[in-house]
GROMACS .gro file of C-alpha atoms in nm:
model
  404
    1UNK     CA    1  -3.488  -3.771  -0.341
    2UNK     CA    2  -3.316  -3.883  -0.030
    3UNK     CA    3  -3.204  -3.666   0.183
    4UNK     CA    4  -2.841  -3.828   0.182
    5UNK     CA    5  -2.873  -3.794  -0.231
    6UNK     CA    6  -2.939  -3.408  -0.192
    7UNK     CA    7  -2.638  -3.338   0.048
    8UNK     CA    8  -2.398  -3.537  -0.211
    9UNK     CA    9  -2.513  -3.390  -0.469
   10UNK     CA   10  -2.506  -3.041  -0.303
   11UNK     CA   11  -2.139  -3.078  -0.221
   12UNK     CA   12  -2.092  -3.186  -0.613
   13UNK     CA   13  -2.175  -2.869  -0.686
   14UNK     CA   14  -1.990  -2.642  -0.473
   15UNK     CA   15  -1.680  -2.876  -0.540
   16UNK     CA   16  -1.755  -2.787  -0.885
   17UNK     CA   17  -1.767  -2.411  -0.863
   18UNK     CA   18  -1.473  -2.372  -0.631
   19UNK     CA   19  -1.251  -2.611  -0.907
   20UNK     CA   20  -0.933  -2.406  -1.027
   21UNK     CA   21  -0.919  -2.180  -0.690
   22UNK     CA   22  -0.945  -1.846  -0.720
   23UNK     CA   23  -1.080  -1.701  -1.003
   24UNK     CA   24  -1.169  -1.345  -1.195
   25UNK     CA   25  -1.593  -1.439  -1.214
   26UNK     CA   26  -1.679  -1.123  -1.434
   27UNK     CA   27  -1.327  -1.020  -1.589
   28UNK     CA   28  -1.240  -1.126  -1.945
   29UNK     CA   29  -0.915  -0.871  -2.055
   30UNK     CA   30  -0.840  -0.914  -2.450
   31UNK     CA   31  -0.568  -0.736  -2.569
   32UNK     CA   32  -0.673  -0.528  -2.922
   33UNK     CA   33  -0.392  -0.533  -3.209
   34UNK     CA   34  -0.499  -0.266  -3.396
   35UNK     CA   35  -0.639   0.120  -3.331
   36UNK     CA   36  -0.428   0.093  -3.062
   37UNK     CA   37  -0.421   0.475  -2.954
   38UNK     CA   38  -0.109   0.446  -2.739
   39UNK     CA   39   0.062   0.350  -3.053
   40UNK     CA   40   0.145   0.714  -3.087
   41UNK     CA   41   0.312   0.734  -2.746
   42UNK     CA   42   0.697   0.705  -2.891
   43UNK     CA   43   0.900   0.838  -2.513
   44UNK     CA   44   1.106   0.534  -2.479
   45UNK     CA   45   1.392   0.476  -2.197
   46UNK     CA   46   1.474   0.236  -1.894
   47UNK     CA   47   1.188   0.069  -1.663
   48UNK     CA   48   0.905   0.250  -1.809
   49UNK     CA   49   0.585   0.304  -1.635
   50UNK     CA   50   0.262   0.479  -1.678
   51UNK     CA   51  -0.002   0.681  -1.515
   52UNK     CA   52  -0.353   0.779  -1.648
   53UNK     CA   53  -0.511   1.075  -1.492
   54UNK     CA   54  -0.666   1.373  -1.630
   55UNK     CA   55  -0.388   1.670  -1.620
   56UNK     CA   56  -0.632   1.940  -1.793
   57UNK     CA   57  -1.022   1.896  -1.611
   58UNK     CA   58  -1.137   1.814  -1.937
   59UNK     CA   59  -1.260   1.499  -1.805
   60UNK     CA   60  -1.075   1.267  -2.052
   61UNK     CA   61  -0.740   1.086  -1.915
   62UNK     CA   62  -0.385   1.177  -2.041
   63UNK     CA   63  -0.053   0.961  -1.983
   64UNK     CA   64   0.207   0.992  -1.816
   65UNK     CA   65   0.521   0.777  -1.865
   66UNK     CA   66   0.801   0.772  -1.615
   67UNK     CA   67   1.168   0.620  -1.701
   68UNK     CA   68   1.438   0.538  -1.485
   69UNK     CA   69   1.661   0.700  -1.804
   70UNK     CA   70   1.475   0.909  -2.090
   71UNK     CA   71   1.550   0.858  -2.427
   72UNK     CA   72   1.358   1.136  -2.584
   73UNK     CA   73   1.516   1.462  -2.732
   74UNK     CA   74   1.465   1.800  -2.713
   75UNK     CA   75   1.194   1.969  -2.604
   76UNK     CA   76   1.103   1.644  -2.477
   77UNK     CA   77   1.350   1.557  -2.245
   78UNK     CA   78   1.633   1.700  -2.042
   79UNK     CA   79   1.406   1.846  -1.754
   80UNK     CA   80   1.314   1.522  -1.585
   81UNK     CA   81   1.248   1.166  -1.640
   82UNK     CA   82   0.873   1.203  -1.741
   83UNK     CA   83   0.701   1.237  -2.043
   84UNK     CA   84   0.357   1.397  -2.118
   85UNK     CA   85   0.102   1.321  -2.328
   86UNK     CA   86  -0.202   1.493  -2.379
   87UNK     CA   87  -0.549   1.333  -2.486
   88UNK     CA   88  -0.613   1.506  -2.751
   89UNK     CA   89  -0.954   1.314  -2.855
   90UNK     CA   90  -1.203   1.196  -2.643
   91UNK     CA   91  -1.295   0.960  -2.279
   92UNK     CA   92  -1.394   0.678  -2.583
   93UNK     CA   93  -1.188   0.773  -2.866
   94UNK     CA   94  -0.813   0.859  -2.724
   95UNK     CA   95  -0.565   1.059  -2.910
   96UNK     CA   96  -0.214   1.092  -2.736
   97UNK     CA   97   0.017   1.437  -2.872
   98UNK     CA   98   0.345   1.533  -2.672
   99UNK     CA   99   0.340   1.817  -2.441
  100UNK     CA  100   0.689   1.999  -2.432
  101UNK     CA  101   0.902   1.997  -2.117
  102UNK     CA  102   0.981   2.345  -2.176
  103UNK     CA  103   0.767   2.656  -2.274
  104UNK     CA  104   1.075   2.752  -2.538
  105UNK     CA  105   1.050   2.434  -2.724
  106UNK     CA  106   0.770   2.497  -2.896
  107UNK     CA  107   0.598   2.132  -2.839
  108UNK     CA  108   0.235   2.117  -2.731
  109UNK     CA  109   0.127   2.452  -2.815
  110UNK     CA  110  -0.180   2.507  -3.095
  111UNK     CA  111  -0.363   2.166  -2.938
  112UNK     CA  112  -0.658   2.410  -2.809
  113UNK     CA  113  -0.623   2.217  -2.468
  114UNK     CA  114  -0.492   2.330  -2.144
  115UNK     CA  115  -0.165   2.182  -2.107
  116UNK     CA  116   0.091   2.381  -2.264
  117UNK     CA  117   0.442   2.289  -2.095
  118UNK     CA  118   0.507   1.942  -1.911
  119UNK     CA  119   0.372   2.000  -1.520
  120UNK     CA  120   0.612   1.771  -1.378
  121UNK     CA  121   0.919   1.852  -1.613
  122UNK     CA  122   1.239   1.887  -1.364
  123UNK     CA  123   1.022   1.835  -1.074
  124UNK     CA  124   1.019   1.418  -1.118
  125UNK     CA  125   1.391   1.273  -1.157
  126UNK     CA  126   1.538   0.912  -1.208
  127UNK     CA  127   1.682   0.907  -0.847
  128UNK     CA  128   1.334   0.941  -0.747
  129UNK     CA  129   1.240   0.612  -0.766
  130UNK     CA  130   1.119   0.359  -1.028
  131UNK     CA  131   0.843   0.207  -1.125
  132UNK     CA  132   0.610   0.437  -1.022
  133UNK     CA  133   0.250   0.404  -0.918
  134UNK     CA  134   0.006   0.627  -0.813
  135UNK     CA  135  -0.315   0.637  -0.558
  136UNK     CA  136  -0.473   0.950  -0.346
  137UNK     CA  137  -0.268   0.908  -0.097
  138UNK     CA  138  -0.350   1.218   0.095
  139UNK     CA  139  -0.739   1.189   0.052
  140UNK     CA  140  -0.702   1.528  -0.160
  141UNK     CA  141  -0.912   1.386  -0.452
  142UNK     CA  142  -0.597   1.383  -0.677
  143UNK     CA  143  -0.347   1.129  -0.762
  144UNK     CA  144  -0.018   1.120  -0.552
  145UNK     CA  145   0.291   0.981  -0.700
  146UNK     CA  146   0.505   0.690  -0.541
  147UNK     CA  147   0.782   0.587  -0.655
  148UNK     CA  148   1.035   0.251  -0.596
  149UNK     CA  149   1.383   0.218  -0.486
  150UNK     CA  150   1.626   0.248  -0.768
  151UNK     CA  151   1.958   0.298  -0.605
  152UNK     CA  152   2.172   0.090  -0.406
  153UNK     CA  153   2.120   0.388  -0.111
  154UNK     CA  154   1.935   0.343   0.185
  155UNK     CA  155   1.893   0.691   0.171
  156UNK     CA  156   1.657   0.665  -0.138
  157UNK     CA  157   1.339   0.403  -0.021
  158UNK     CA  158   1.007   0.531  -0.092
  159UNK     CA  159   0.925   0.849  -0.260
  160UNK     CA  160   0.634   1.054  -0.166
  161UNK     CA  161   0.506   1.284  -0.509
  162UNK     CA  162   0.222   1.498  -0.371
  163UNK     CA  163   0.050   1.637  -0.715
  164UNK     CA  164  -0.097   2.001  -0.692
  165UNK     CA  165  -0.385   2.157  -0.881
  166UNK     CA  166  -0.512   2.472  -0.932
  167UNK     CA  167  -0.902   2.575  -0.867
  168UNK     CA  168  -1.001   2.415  -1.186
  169UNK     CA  169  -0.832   2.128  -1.183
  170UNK     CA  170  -0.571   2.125  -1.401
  171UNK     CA  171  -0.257   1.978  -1.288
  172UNK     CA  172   0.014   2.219  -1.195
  173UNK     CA  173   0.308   2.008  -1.030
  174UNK     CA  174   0.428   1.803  -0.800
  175UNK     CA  175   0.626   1.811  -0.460
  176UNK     CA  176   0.876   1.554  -0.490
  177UNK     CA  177   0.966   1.397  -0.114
  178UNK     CA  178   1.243   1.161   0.034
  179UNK     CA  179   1.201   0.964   0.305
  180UNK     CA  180   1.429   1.186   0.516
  181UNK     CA  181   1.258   1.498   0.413
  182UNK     CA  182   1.058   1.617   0.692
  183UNK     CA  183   0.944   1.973   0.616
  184UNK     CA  184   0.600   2.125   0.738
  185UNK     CA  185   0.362   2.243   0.549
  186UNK     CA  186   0.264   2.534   0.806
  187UNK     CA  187  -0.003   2.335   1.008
  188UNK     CA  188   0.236   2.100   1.184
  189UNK     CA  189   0.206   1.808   0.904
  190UNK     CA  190   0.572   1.655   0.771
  191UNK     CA  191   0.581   1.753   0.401
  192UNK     CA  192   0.650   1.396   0.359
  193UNK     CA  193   0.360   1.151   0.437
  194UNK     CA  194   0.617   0.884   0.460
  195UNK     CA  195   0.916   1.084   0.701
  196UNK     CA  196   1.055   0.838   0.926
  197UNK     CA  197   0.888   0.550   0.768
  198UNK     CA  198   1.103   0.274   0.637
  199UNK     CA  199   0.913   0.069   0.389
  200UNK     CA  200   1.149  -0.154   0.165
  201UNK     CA  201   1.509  -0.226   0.312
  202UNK     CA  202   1.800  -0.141   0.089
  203UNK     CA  203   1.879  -0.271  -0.249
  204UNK     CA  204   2.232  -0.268  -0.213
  205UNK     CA  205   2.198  -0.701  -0.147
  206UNK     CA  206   1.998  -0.724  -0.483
  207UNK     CA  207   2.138  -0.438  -0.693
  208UNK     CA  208   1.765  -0.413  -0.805
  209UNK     CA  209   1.491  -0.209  -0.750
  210UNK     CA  210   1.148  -0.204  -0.589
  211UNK     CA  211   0.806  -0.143  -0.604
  212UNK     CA  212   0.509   0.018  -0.459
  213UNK     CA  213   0.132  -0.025  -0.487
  214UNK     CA  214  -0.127   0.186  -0.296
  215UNK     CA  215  -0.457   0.133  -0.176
  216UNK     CA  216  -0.695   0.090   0.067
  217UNK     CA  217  -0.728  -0.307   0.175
  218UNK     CA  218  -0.876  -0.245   0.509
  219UNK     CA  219  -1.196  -0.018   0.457
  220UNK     CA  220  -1.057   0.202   0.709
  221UNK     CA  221  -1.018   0.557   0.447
  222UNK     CA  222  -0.620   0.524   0.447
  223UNK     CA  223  -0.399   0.437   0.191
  224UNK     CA  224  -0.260   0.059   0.306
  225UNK     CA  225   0.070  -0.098   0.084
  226UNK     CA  226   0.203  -0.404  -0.066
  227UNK     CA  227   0.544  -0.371  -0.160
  228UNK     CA  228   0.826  -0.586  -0.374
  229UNK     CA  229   1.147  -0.572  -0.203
  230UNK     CA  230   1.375  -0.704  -0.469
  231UNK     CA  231   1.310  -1.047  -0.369
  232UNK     CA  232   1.002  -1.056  -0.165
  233UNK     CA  233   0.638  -0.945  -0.179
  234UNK     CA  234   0.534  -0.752   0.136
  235UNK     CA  235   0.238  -0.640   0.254
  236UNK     CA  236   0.187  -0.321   0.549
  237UNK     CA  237  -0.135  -0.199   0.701
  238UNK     CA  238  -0.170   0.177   0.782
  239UNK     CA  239  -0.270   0.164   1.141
  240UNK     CA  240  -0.230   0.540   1.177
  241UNK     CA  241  -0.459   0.756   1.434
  242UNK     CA  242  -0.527   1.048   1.232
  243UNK     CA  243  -0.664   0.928   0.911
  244UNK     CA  244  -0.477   1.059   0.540
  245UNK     CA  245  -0.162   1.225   0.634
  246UNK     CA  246  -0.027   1.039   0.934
  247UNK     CA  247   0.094   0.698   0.871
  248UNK     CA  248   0.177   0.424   1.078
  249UNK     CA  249   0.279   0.110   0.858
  250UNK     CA  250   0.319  -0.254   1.061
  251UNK     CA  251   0.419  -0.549   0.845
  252UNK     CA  252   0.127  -0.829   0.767
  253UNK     CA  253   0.229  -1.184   0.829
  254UNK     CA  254  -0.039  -1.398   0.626
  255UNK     CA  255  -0.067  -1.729   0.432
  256UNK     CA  256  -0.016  -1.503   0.135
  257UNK     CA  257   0.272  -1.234   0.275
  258UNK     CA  258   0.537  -1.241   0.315
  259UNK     CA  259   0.597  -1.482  -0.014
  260UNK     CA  260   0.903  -1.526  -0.179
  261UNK     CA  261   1.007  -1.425  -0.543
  262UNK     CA  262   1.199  -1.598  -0.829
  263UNK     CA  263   1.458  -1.420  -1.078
  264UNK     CA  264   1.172  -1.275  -1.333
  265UNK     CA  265   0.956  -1.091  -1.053
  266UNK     CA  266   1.301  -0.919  -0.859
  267UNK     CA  267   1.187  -0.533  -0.820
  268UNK     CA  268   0.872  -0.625  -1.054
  269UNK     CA  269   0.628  -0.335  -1.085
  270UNK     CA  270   0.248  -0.388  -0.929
  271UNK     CA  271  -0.048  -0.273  -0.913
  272UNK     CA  272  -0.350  -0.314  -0.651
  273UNK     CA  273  -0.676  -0.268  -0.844
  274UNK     CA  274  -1.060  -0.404  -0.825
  275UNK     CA  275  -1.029  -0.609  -1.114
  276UNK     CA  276  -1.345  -0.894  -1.041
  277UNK     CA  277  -1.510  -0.613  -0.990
  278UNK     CA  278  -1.659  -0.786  -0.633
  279UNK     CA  279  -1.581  -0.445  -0.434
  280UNK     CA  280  -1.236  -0.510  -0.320
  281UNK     CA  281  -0.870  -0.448  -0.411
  282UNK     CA  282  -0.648  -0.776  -0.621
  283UNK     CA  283  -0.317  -0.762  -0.708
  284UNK     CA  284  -0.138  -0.752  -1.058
  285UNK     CA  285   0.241  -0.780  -1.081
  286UNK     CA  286   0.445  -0.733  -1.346
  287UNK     CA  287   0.765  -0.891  -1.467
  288UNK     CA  288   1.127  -0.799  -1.508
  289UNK     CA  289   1.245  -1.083  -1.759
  290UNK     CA  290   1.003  -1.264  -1.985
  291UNK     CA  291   0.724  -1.365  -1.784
  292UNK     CA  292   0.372  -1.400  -1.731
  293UNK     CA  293   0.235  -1.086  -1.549
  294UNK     CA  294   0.077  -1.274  -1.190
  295UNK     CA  295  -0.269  -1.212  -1.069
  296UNK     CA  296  -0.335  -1.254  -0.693
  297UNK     CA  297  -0.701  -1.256  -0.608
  298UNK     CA  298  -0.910  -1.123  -0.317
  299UNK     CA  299  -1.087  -1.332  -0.206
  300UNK     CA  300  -1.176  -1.158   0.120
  301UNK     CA  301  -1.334  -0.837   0.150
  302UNK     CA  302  -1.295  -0.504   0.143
  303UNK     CA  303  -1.228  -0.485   0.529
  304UNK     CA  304  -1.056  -0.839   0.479
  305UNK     CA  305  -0.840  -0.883   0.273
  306UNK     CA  306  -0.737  -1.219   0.153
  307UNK     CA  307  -0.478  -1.296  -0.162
  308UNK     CA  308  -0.497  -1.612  -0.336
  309UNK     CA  309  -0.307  -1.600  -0.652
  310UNK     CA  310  -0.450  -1.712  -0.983
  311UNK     CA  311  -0.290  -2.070  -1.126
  312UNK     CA  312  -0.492  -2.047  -1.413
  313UNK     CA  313  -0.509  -1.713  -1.597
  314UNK     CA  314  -0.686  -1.849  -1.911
  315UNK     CA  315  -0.989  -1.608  -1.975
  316UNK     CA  316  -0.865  -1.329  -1.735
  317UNK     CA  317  -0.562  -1.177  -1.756
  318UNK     CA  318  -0.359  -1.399  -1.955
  319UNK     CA  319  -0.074  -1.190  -2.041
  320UNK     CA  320   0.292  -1.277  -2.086
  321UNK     CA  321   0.546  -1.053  -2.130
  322UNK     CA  322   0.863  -1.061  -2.371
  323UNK     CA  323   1.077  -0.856  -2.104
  324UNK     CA  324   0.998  -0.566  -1.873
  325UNK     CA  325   0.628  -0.524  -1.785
  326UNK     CA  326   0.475  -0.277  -1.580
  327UNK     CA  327   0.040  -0.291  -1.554
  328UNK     CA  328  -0.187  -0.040  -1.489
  329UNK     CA  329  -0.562   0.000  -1.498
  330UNK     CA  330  -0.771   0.273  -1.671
  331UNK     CA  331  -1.057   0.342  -1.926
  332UNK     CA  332  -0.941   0.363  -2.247
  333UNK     CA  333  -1.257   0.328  -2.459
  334UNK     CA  334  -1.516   0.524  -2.205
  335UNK     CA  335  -1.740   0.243  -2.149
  336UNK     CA  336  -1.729   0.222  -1.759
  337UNK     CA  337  -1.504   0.012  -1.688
  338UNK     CA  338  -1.122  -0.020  -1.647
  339UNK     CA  339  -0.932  -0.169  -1.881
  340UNK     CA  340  -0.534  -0.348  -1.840
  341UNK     CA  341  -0.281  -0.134  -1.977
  342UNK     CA  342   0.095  -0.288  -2.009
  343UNK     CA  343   0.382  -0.062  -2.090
  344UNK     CA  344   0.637  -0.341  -2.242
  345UNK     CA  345   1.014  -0.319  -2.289
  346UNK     CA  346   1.167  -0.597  -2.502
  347UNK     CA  347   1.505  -0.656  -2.463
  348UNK     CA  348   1.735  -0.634  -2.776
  349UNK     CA  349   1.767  -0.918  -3.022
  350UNK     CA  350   2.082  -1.153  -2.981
  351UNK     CA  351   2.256  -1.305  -3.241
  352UNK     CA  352   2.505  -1.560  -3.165
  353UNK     CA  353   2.870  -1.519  -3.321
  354UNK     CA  354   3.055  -1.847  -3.244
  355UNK     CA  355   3.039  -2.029  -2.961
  356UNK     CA  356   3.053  -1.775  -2.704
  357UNK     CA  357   3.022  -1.426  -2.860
  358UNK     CA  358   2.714  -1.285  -2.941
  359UNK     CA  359   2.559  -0.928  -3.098
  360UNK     CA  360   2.261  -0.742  -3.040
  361UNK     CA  361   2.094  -0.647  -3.375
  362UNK     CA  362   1.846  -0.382  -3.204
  363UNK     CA  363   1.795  -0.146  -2.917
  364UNK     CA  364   1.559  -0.191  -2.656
  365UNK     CA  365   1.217  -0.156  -2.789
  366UNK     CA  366   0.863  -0.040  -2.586
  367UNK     CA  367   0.533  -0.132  -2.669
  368UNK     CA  368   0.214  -0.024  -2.466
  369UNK     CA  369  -0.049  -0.320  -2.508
  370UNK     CA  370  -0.368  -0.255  -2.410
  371UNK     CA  371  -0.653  -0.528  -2.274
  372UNK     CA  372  -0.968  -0.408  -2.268
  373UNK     CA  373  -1.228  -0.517  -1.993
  374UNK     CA  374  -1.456  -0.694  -2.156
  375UNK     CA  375  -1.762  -0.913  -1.934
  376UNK     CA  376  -1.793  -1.240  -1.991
  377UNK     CA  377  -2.152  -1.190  -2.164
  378UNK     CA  378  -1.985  -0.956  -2.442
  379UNK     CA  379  -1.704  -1.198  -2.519
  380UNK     CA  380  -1.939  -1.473  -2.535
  381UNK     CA  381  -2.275  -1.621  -2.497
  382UNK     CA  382  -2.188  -1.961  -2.336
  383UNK     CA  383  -2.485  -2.017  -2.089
  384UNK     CA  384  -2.234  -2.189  -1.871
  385UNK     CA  385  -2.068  -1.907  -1.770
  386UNK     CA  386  -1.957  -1.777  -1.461
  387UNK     CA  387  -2.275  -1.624  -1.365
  388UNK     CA  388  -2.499  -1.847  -1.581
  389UNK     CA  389  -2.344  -2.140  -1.450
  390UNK     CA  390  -2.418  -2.088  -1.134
  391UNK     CA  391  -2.743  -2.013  -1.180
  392UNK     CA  392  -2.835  -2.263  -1.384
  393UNK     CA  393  -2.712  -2.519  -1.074
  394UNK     CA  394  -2.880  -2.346  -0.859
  395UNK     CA  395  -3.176  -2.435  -1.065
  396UNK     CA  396  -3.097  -2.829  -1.065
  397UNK     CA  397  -3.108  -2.799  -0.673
  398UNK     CA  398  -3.467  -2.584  -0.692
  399UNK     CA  399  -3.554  -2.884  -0.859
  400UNK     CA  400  -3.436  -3.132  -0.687
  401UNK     CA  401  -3.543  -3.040  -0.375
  402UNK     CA  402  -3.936  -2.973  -0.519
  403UNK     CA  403  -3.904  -3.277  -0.593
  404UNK     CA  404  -3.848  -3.417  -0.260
   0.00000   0.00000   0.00000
């Protein structure tokens, strides 16, 4: 073959694999419709949320679901906007049962399991913040809460929920911080990672609130952000000095960030999470309104990060939402890898009256879909597949050029 022939058909091929943009290579989320274990999880309320970690050391994950405003009764509710529930069954085989958020109420007692009482009951309020996401923020080895902006203050920006253990691991509570809570924890440290730092500006233009996700996007062992401002995704490094506990956050100006947002992704919830499983951190947003959740890939590295979002989320994470959506990742069925998990809010059904009246026939109503991770070789055996595919061109030019 001549050599002109090879270098044509050479750049036929990498046109080919780089059609569509960015893509998920190796992730193939498909939501399950029934033995849905989350099914049991009834705590209902405003701009739900939810975070898996294990609250007992018994090496299985429970839930926790945060609301803006709880709908759940007694001895469920009234101490807080957070609702507990134990895992009950197994890392493969969850089984979700309501912990009490008081030790008189008589819930969550006779499970045989460690939590007894709510650990964060009274401790995590509305005014915090909502949605809420969580990441290690300190570089303890536990989860740390952070919470949105929910009022129209610019007293209330981001919330700092550092969440304490015991020497076993069990979960015993959480210090709840402001941004203008300073404090000192004895060796000179602001109780408050996040004193003085002003993240997200005020809501009070949009009335709406904002979100936080966590994670590390510049291999440098701090906890980095990307934040939705009511109308605009941001993204700040953490160029602090002194590693976890002293932040310095500087805004990052990008081909991605900032980027503007339309009506059904105002104050959406987000998540930062590995899910190509390539090593490095992608972005999953939510919605407010009805709306397709939004899926911005990495396509840099771990050190680099570079977002490209997804155009095409066919075979991925192809989710669209009837109202409210908030993601997060965890796994559900114990096989190893981390699986989507959407906490839904539908807004009520209208009925139209006349020409201009209209009646809602039903309250607000929250599901908690769940996608599991599934590889592209367990959801099918097309030899053209992301990894097959490429090999198998890979191949044709082997050949081609033996055949020189």
């Amino acid at each position: 073959m001549k050599q002109f022939q090879r270098k044509r058909l050479a750049q036929a091929v990498a046109a080919s694999l780089a059609i569509g943009g960015a893509s998920l290579a190796y992730a193939n989320f498909v939501e399950i419709t029934g033995e849905n274990p989350f099914s049991a999880i009834t705590s209902s309320g405003s701009r739900p949320s939810l975070v898996m970690m294990d609250l007992d050391g018994d090496s299985d994950l429970d839930a926790v679901i945060f609301h803006q405003s709880q709908d759940d009764s007694f001895p469920y509710s009234g101490y807080g906007d957070t609702s507990v529930w134990e895992n009950t069954g197994s890392a493969s085989e969850a089984a979700f049962t309501q912990v009490s958020d008081s030790e008189y109420g008589g819930g969550g007692y006779g499970t045989g399991d460690n939590i007894t009482v709510n650990p964060f009951a009274g401790d995590y309020n509305s005014y915090y913040g909502h949605p809420v996401s969580a990441a290690d923020v300190d570089g303890d080895g536990d989860l740390d809460f952070l919470g949105g902006q929910d009022y129209t203050s610019s007293s209330y920006q981001v919330t700092f929920g550092q969440v304490n253990t015991d020497p076993y691991g069990v979960v015993t509570g959480v210090d709840v911080y402001e941004t203008y809570e300073s404090g000192n924890d004895g060796n000179g440290n602001f109780a408050n990672s996040f004193y003085g730092v002003t993240i997200a500006p005020t809501a009070s233009a949009y009335g709406m609130a904002s979100s936080i996700a966590a994670g590390d996007l510049d291999n440098d062992s701090d906890a980095d952000l990307v934040v939705v401002d009511a109308g605009t995704l941001r993204r700040y490094s953490n160029d602090g000095t002194s590693g976890y506990g002293v932040f310095q956050f500087n805004e990052v100006i990008d081909d991605t960030f900032p980027l503007g947002l339309t009506s059904p992704y105002y104050g959406a919830p987000i998540v930062l999470h590995d899910v190509d499983d390539d090593g490095d951190l992608d972005l999953v947003m939510g919605t407010v309104d009805a709306a397709p959740l939004r899926v911005f890939v990495n396509e840099g590295t771990a050190s680099t990060a570079d977002f490209v979002e997804l155009e095409n989320t066919s075979g991925s994470i192809d989710v669209t939402s009837r109202g409210w959506a908030s993601p997060s990742f965890a796994d559900v069925n114990g096989d190893g890898r981390s699986d989507l998990i959407v906490v839904e809010l539908a807004p009520p059904v209208v009925i139209p009256e006349g020409p201009v009246a209209t009646r809602a026939v039903a309250a607000d109503e929250q599901e908690i879909r769940v996608f599991v991770n599934k590889e592209k070789s367990d959801s099918n055996n097309d030899f053209l597949g992301s990894l097959g595919g490429a090999s198998l061109l890979a191949g044709i030019l082997l050949l081609f050029r033996r055949r020189k």
